Tab-separated table of C-alpha atoms in Angstrom:
chain	number	residue	atom	x	y	z
A	1274	UNK	CA	8.675	15.063	-5.465
A	1275	UNK	CA	6.219	17.921	-6.608
A	1276	UNK	CA	9.866	20.651	-8.729
A	1277	UNK	CA	8.955	22.661	-11.602
A	1278	UNK	CA	10.357	21.180	-15.029
A	1279	UNK	CA	13.080	23.968	-14.803
A	1280	UNK	CA	14.032	22.639	-10.975
A	1281	UNK	CA	13.897	18.710	-12.585
A	1282	UNK	CA	15.600	19.910	-15.392
A	1283	UNK	CA	18.766	21.297	-13.198
A	1284	UNK	CA	18.893	18.830	-10.570
A	1285	UNK	CA	19.165	15.824	-13.241
A	1286	UNK	CA	22.235	17.600	-14.710
A	1287	UNK	CA	23.572	18.021	-12.151
A	1288	UNK	CA	23.155	14.239	-11.289
A	1289	UNK	CA	24.538	13.582	-14.621
A	1290	UNK	CA	27.854	15.824	-14.132
A	1291	UNK	CA	28.563	14.143	-10.717
A	1292	UNK	CA	27.974	10.677	-11.375
A	1293	UNK	CA	28.044	9.752	-15.384
A	1294	UNK	CA	31.761	8.817	-14.970
A	1295	UNK	CA	31.827	6.661	-12.215
A	1296	UNK	CA	28.815	5.380	-13.060
A	1297	UNK	CA	30.122	4.037	-16.845
A	1298	UNK	CA	32.783	2.619	-14.932
A	1299	UNK	CA	30.942	0.370	-12.961
A	1300	UNK	CA	28.594	-0.294	-15.967
A	1301	UNK	CA	31.743	-1.143	-18.051
A	1302	UNK	CA	32.768	-3.571	-14.569
A	1303	UNK	CA	29.291	-5.168	-14.994
A	1304	UNK	CA	28.292	-5.306	-18.841
A	1305	UNK	CA	30.118	-6.831	-22.027
A	1306	UNK	CA	31.126	-4.446	-23.936
A	1307	UNK	CA	31.442	-0.297	-24.009
A	1308	UNK	CA	28.454	-0.212	-26.313
A	1309	UNK	CA	26.197	-2.206	-23.387
A	1310	UNK	CA	27.701	0.071	-20.854
A	1311	UNK	CA	26.997	3.433	-22.522
A	1312	UNK	CA	23.167	2.506	-22.490
A	1313	UNK	CA	23.197	0.766	-19.465
A	1314	UNK	CA	24.298	4.360	-18.259
A	1315	UNK	CA	22.306	6.780	-20.322
A	1316	UNK	CA	18.824	4.392	-19.180
A	1317	UNK	CA	19.831	4.595	-15.447
A	1318	UNK	CA	20.080	8.055	-16.040
A	1319	UNK	CA	16.699	8.220	-17.990
A	1320	UNK	CA	14.471	6.553	-15.342
A	1321	UNK	CA	15.200	9.770	-13.055
A	1322	UNK	CA	14.318	11.773	-15.736
A	1323	UNK	CA	11.111	9.896	-16.109
A	1324	UNK	CA	10.430	9.637	-12.407
A	1325	UNK	CA	12.212	12.162	-10.804
A	1326	UNK	CA	10.334	11.820	-7.261
A	1327	UNK	CA	11.567	8.125	-7.371
A	1328	UNK	CA	15.529	9.656	-6.917
A	1329	UNK	CA	15.500	10.318	-2.935
A	1330	UNK	CA	17.235	13.215	-1.849
A	1331	UNK	CA	20.386	12.342	-0.588
A	1332	UNK	CA	20.780	9.319	-2.043
A	1333	UNK	CA	20.884	9.819	-5.602
A	1334	UNK	CA	24.017	7.788	-6.344
A	1335	UNK	CA	22.901	4.466	-4.398
A	1336	UNK	CA	19.395	4.720	-6.391
A	1337	UNK	CA	21.696	5.341	-9.628
A	1338	UNK	CA	24.074	2.004	-8.834
A	1339	UNK	CA	20.799	0.263	-8.170
A	1340	UNK	CA	18.864	1.277	-10.823
A	1341	UNK	CA	22.223	0.383	-12.741
A	1342	UNK	CA	22.552	-3.066	-11.625
A	1343	UNK	CA	18.930	-3.990	-11.612
A	1344	UNK	CA	19.062	-2.779	-15.404
A	1345	UNK	CA	22.193	-5.450	-16.298
A	1346	UNK	CA	20.249	-7.858	-14.712
A	1347	UNK	CA	17.395	-7.434	-16.451
A	1348	UNK	CA	19.507	-7.718	-19.354
A	1349	UNK	CA	20.362	-10.519	-18.007
A	1350	UNK	CA	17.819	-12.281	-17.890
A	1351	UNK	CA	16.517	-11.107	-21.145
A	1352	UNK	CA	19.977	-11.391	-23.501
A	1353	UNK	CA	21.591	-14.203	-22.299
A	1354	UNK	CA	24.577	-11.908	-21.054
A	1355	UNK	CA	26.712	-15.346	-20.726
A	1356	UNK	CA	26.739	-15.928	-24.390
A	1357	UNK	CA	27.622	-12.056	-25.340
A	1358	UNK	CA	30.111	-12.638	-22.819
A	1359	UNK	CA	31.988	-16.102	-23.895
A	1360	UNK	CA	31.076	-14.439	-27.997
A	1361	UNK	CA	33.051	-11.414	-26.657
A	1362	UNK	CA	35.903	-13.819	-25.292
A	1363	UNK	CA	36.497	-15.398	-28.812
A	1364	UNK	CA	36.198	-12.301	-30.568
A	1365	UNK	CA	38.895	-11.079	-28.373
A	1366	UNK	CA	40.521	-14.466	-28.889
A	1367	UNK	CA	40.580	-13.836	-32.551
A	1368	UNK	CA	41.480	-10.626	-32.735
A	1369	UNK	CA	44.868	-11.675	-31.328
A	1370	UNK	CA	46.370	-9.583	-29.273
A	1371	UNK	CA	49.467	-11.072	-27.985
A	1372	UNK	CA	50.281	-8.467	-24.795
A	1373	UNK	CA	49.960	-10.107	-21.752
A	1374	UNK	CA	47.531	-7.341	-19.995
A	1375	UNK	CA	44.706	-7.572	-22.775
A	1376	UNK	CA	45.211	-11.169	-22.552
A	1377	UNK	CA	44.079	-10.759	-18.839
A	1378	UNK	CA	41.811	-8.208	-19.357
A	1379	UNK	CA	39.550	-10.629	-21.204
A	1380	UNK	CA	39.686	-13.263	-19.570
A	1381	UNK	CA	38.653	-11.448	-16.149
A	1382	UNK	CA	35.829	-9.887	-17.987
A	1383	UNK	CA	34.859	-13.856	-19.290
A	1384	UNK	CA	35.045	-14.558	-15.377
A	1385	UNK	CA	33.498	-11.679	-14.324
A	1386	UNK	CA	30.305	-12.165	-17.601
A	1387	UNK	CA	30.054	-15.570	-15.504
A	1388	UNK	CA	28.781	-14.224	-12.518
A	1389	UNK	CA	24.791	-13.132	-12.036
A	1390	UNK	CA	24.624	-9.128	-12.181
A	1391	UNK	CA	24.205	-9.028	-8.487
A	1392	UNK	CA	26.819	-10.978	-7.025
A	1393	UNK	CA	29.271	-9.123	-10.153
A	1394	UNK	CA	28.050	-6.064	-7.867
A	1395	UNK	CA	29.141	-6.634	-5.032
A	1396	UNK	CA	32.425	-8.126	-6.010
A	1397	UNK	CA	33.539	-4.890	-8.152
A	1398	UNK	CA	32.248	-2.442	-6.343
A	1399	UNK	CA	34.426	-4.395	-3.581
A	1400	UNK	CA	37.247	-5.183	-5.520
A	1401	UNK	CA	38.021	-2.986	-7.929
A	1402	UNK	CA	36.151	0.486	-7.235
A	1403	UNK	CA	37.479	-0.744	-3.260
A	1404	UNK	CA	34.718	-0.027	-0.991
A	1405	UNK	CA	33.524	-1.249	2.069
A	1406	UNK	CA	31.460	-4.189	2.743
A	1407	UNK	CA	28.488	-1.823	5.020
A	1408	UNK	CA	29.081	0.649	1.787
A	1409	UNK	CA	28.510	-1.702	-0.805
A	1410	UNK	CA	25.107	-2.934	1.249
A	1411	UNK	CA	24.172	0.423	1.531
A	1412	UNK	CA	24.295	1.190	-1.816
A	1413	UNK	CA	22.456	-2.106	-3.940
A	1414	UNK	CA	20.311	-2.237	-0.663
A	1415	UNK	CA	20.944	-5.546	0.864
A	1416	UNK	CA	22.169	-6.241	4.170
A	1417	UNK	CA	26.084	-6.579	4.729
A	1418	UNK	CA	25.586	-9.938	5.729
A	1419	UNK	CA	24.458	-10.620	2.068
A	1420	UNK	CA	27.384	-8.917	1.007
A	1421	UNK	CA	29.646	-10.614	2.682
A	1422	UNK	CA	27.934	-14.292	1.551
A	1423	UNK	CA	27.966	-12.523	-1.921
A	1424	UNK	CA	31.792	-11.699	-1.845
A	1425	UNK	CA	32.406	-14.951	-0.422
A	1426	UNK	CA	31.023	-16.876	-3.660
A	1427	UNK	CA	31.922	-14.585	-6.117
A	1428	UNK	CA	35.926	-15.288	-5.013
A	1429	UNK	CA	35.427	-18.637	-4.837
A	1430	UNK	CA	33.415	-19.223	-8.171
A	1431	UNK	CA	36.202	-16.577	-9.724
A	1432	UNK	CA	38.879	-18.477	-8.758
A	1433	UNK	CA	37.457	-21.190	-10.415
A	1434	UNK	CA	36.822	-19.911	-13.716
A	1435	UNK	CA	40.150	-18.356	-13.643
A	1436	UNK	CA	41.557	-21.551	-13.197
A	1437	UNK	CA	39.890	-23.360	-15.332
A	1438	UNK	CA	41.062	-20.945	-17.895
A	1439	UNK	CA	44.672	-20.924	-17.448
A	1440	UNK	CA	44.656	-24.874	-17.510
A	1441	UNK	CA	42.972	-24.309	-21.243
A	1442	UNK	CA	45.506	-21.596	-22.607
A	1443	UNK	CA	48.199	-24.994	-21.777
B	597	UNK	CA	44.316	-19.234	-6.147
B	598	UNK	CA	44.184	-17.113	-2.459
B	599	UNK	CA	42.048	-13.599	-2.307
B	600	UNK	CA	44.884	-11.453	-2.610
B	601	UNK	CA	46.258	-12.991	-5.821
B	602	UNK	CA	42.202	-12.901	-6.963
B	603	UNK	CA	42.217	-9.295	-6.234
B	604	UNK	CA	45.760	-8.473	-8.439
B	605	UNK	CA	44.406	-10.299	-11.312
B	606	UNK	CA	41.078	-8.189	-11.093
B	607	UNK	CA	42.707	-5.321	-11.176
B	608	UNK	CA	44.950	-5.898	-13.740
B	609	UNK	CA	42.017	-7.009	-15.594
B	610	UNK	CA	39.783	-4.585	-14.661
B	611	UNK	CA	37.088	-4.110	-18.283
B	612	UNK	CA	37.653	-0.082	-17.040
B	613	UNK	CA	40.840	0.078	-16.886
B	614	UNK	CA	42.091	0.641	-20.078
B	615	UNK	CA	40.863	4.424	-21.325
B	616	UNK	CA	37.693	3.853	-18.929
B	617	UNK	CA	35.291	6.842	-18.979
B	618	UNK	CA	32.642	8.220	-21.273
B	619	UNK	CA	34.250	11.104	-24.809
B	620	UNK	CA	33.276	14.460	-23.960
B	621	UNK	CA	30.943	13.716	-27.619
B	622	UNK	CA	29.690	10.935	-25.697
B	623	UNK	CA	29.534	12.568	-22.529
B	624	UNK	CA	27.762	15.573	-24.260
B	625	UNK	CA	25.221	13.678	-26.810
B	626	UNK	CA	23.810	11.820	-22.949
B	627	UNK	CA	23.045	14.383	-20.850
B	628	UNK	CA	21.802	16.057	-24.032
B	629	UNK	CA	19.589	12.734	-24.399
B	630	UNK	CA	18.801	12.668	-20.500
B	631	UNK	CA	17.659	16.268	-20.141
B	632	UNK	CA	15.590	15.907	-22.940
B	633	UNK	CA	13.599	13.554	-21.793
B	634	UNK	CA	11.970	15.615	-18.712
B	635	UNK	CA	10.233	18.978	-20.624
B	636	UNK	CA	9.629	15.990	-23.876
B	637	UNK	CA	7.757	13.787	-21.376
B	638	UNK	CA	5.666	15.857	-19.601
B	639	UNK	CA	4.190	18.151	-22.963
B	640	UNK	CA	3.220	14.687	-24.474
B	641	UNK	CA	1.256	13.188	-21.009
B	642	UNK	CA	0.234	16.169	-19.807
B	643	UNK	CA	-2.511	17.450	-22.472
B	644	UNK	CA	-3.911	13.834	-22.131
B	645	UNK	CA	-3.968	13.720	-18.380
B	646	UNK	CA	-5.611	17.200	-18.604
B	647	UNK	CA	-8.067	16.315	-21.421
B	648	UNK	CA	-9.057	12.764	-19.767
B	649	UNK	CA	-9.124	14.260	-16.441
B	650	UNK	CA	-11.496	17.933	-17.480
B	651	UNK	CA	-14.243	15.122	-19.944
B	652	UNK	CA	-14.338	12.960	-16.660
B	653	UNK	CA	-15.498	15.387	-14.258
B	654	UNK	CA	-18.221	17.044	-17.572
B	655	UNK	CA	-19.449	13.667	-17.600
B	656	UNK	CA	-19.381	12.737	-13.807
B	657	UNK	CA	-22.010	16.095	-13.526
B	658	UNK	CA	-23.529	15.157	-16.410
B	659	UNK	CA	-23.947	11.799	-14.855
B	660	UNK	CA	-25.314	13.328	-11.445
B	661	UNK	CA	-27.926	16.647	-13.047
B	662	UNK	CA	-30.171	14.228	-15.678
B	663	UNK	CA	-30.475	11.369	-13.188
B	664	UNK	CA	-34.184	10.350	-12.600
B	665	UNK	CA	-35.358	11.167	-9.284
B	666	UNK	CA	-35.907	7.594	-7.718
B	667	UNK	CA	-39.746	7.637	-6.337
B	668	UNK	CA	-39.626	7.320	-3.034
B	669	UNK	CA	-41.904	5.258	-0.871
B	670	UNK	CA	-44.353	7.613	0.726
B	671	UNK	CA	-43.730	7.400	4.491
B	672	UNK	CA	-47.221	5.098	5.981
B	673	UNK	CA	-48.664	7.773	8.596
B	674	UNK	CA	-49.198	6.385	12.337
B	675	UNK	CA	-52.021	4.458	11.849
B	676	UNK	CA	-54.853	5.286	14.805
B	677	UNK	CA	-57.515	3.192	15.320
B	678	UNK	CA	-60.316	5.109	14.703
B	679	UNK	CA	-62.780	2.751	15.957
B	680	UNK	CA	-65.450	3.482	18.273
B	681	UNK	CA	-64.874	2.607	21.689
B	682	UNK	CA	-66.632	-0.394	23.126
B	683	UNK	CA	-68.956	-0.203	24.861
B	684	UNK	CA	-68.702	0.386	28.753
B	685	UNK	CA	-69.087	-3.089	30.948
B	686	UNK	CA	-71.841	-3.683	32.148
B	687	UNK	CA	-71.035	-3.606	35.391
B	688	UNK	CA	-70.269	0.190	34.402
B	689	UNK	CA	-73.878	0.837	33.911
B	690	UNK	CA	-75.143	0.095	37.211
B	691	UNK	CA	-76.178	3.129	39.057
B	692	UNK	CA	-73.992	3.720	41.700
B	693	UNK	CA	-76.704	2.305	44.570
B	694	UNK	CA	-76.581	4.305	48.068
B	695	UNK	CA	-75.869	1.322	50.822
B	696	UNK	CA	-79.077	1.013	53.219
B	697	UNK	CA	-78.832	2.478	55.768
B	698	UNK	CA	-80.346	-0.320	57.391
B	699	UNK	CA	-77.408	-2.168	56.780
B	700	UNK	CA	-75.152	0.048	58.411
B	701	UNK	CA	-76.819	0.398	60.707
B	702	UNK	CA	-77.343	-2.706	62.144
B	703	UNK	CA	-73.207	-3.812	61.140
B	704	UNK	CA	-73.063	-1.510	64.267
B	705	UNK	CA	-75.338	-2.681	65.922
B	706	UNK	CA	-73.707	-6.368	65.908
B	707	UNK	CA	-71.524	-7.007	68.391
B	708	UNK	CA	-67.599	-6.951	68.677
B	709	UNK	CA	-66.858	-10.323	67.949
B	710	UNK	CA	-64.760	-10.578	64.658
B	711	UNK	CA	-62.397	-12.462	64.020
B	712	UNK	CA	-60.146	-9.905	61.948
B	713	UNK	CA	-59.245	-6.804	62.622
B	714	UNK	CA	-60.894	-4.597	58.940
B	715	UNK	CA	-57.794	-3.556	58.096
B	716	UNK	CA	-56.560	-7.197	57.770
B	717	UNK	CA	-59.352	-8.439	55.915
B	718	UNK	CA	-58.621	-9.540	52.310
B	719	UNK	CA	-58.666	-7.109	49.617
B	720	UNK	CA	-61.180	-6.967	46.969
B	721	UNK	CA	-60.481	-8.708	44.119
B	722	UNK	CA	-59.224	-5.971	40.369
B	723	UNK	CA	-62.482	-7.053	38.907
B	724	UNK	CA	-64.504	-5.631	41.914
B	725	UNK	CA	-62.108	-2.810	42.598
B	726	UNK	CA	-61.964	-1.527	38.792
B	727	UNK	CA	-65.914	-1.905	39.176
B	728	UNK	CA	-65.767	0.410	42.503
B	729	UNK	CA	-63.574	2.703	40.252
B	730	UNK	CA	-65.615	3.599	37.032
B	731	UNK	CA	-68.831	3.333	38.781
B	732	UNK	CA	-67.277	6.597	40.818
B	733	UNK	CA	-66.589	7.706	36.830
B	734	UNK	CA	-68.746	5.996	34.816
B	735	UNK	CA	-70.484	8.505	33.415
B	736	UNK	CA	-68.498	9.462	30.265
B	737	UNK	CA	-65.498	7.504	28.789
B	738	UNK	CA	-63.558	7.208	25.496
B	739	UNK	CA	-60.831	5.542	24.445
B	740	UNK	CA	-58.170	6.244	22.114
B	741	UNK	CA	-56.509	3.560	20.497
B	742	UNK	CA	-53.282	3.557	18.911
B	743	UNK	CA	-51.266	1.020	16.695
B	744	UNK	CA	-47.270	1.349	16.971
B	745	UNK	CA	-45.106	0.316	14.248
B	746	UNK	CA	-43.491	-1.904	16.461
B	747	UNK	CA	-47.024	-3.473	16.967
B	748	UNK	CA	-47.080	-2.719	20.459
B	749	UNK	CA	-51.133	-1.353	20.818
B	750	UNK	CA	-51.761	1.275	22.820
B	751	UNK	CA	-54.975	2.477	24.759
B	752	UNK	CA	-56.424	5.646	26.299
B	753	UNK	CA	-59.275	5.607	28.379
B	754	UNK	CA	-59.971	8.833	28.722
B	755	UNK	CA	-62.101	9.565	31.312
B	756	UNK	CA	-63.856	13.478	32.846
B	757	UNK	CA	-63.532	12.599	35.530
B	758	UNK	CA	-60.429	12.975	37.951
B	759	UNK	CA	-58.048	10.397	36.578
B	760	UNK	CA	-57.549	8.328	33.396
B	761	UNK	CA	-55.971	5.574	33.144
């Protein structure tokens, strides 16, 4: 895309204003903590800033979501997010929040942290964002059959993980 | 655990549930960082690319201008044999002798007991034919011989008479 720097900046500013909150919520659901989520969102927008021509007109949201999920996958591979999720869970338990909501939140975050990033993105977008299978497929750039397959596997895996956690707490 | 129960648990424990969202300060700082990334990068990299391109162009022009002209092999001229024409065949030296009248008359006088009509007579041998033809114009004859690049040899026989072969 041959936009001038001025136009590129304006376009990027528009993208940021429209999508940053939604993207941050998604990042919170895909990452281990708030700092990581903030880093992921900023990195996604920085990629758009460095290569403005790579962001397709009319499909900016899908591009940003895919970039965010890919960043999660990179981080998942590089830093061992599973270990970080367990650490986060342990830390939260140690601080001791007796409220049930906090316990559930910690449990869910821990269980989501055990899923592979793409599977986690599929279940989060479908179950928490409430998007249809077709929309999830469009945003992630994969087939609907693949989305359904990931959903089925993620539900089975989450049910097992949450049951295990409940057993451990007793 | 069925799907509905799982969905309820996920929504109750949604990581983005409690105070999800960037604070205005966080959003402002992130926005600034993102928007300043575009022009900074351009300012930093554009002169580098421009300088590199100009240097490469200058080097290319210099190489093209200063390159020594490669020695070209001279084109061989067409080979034309200048050997003198070989002497005419001995038969060509024979002077044309008018046929003796006596023989002709004798033939006319011969009875008509020919076994074959004259047009059924076998054609004369090529050597004889050539000899007769050369007898007709044997006075001046020249040959020009060419040797074509492919090795074909071309011989022109030039005669001062009516025709040439």
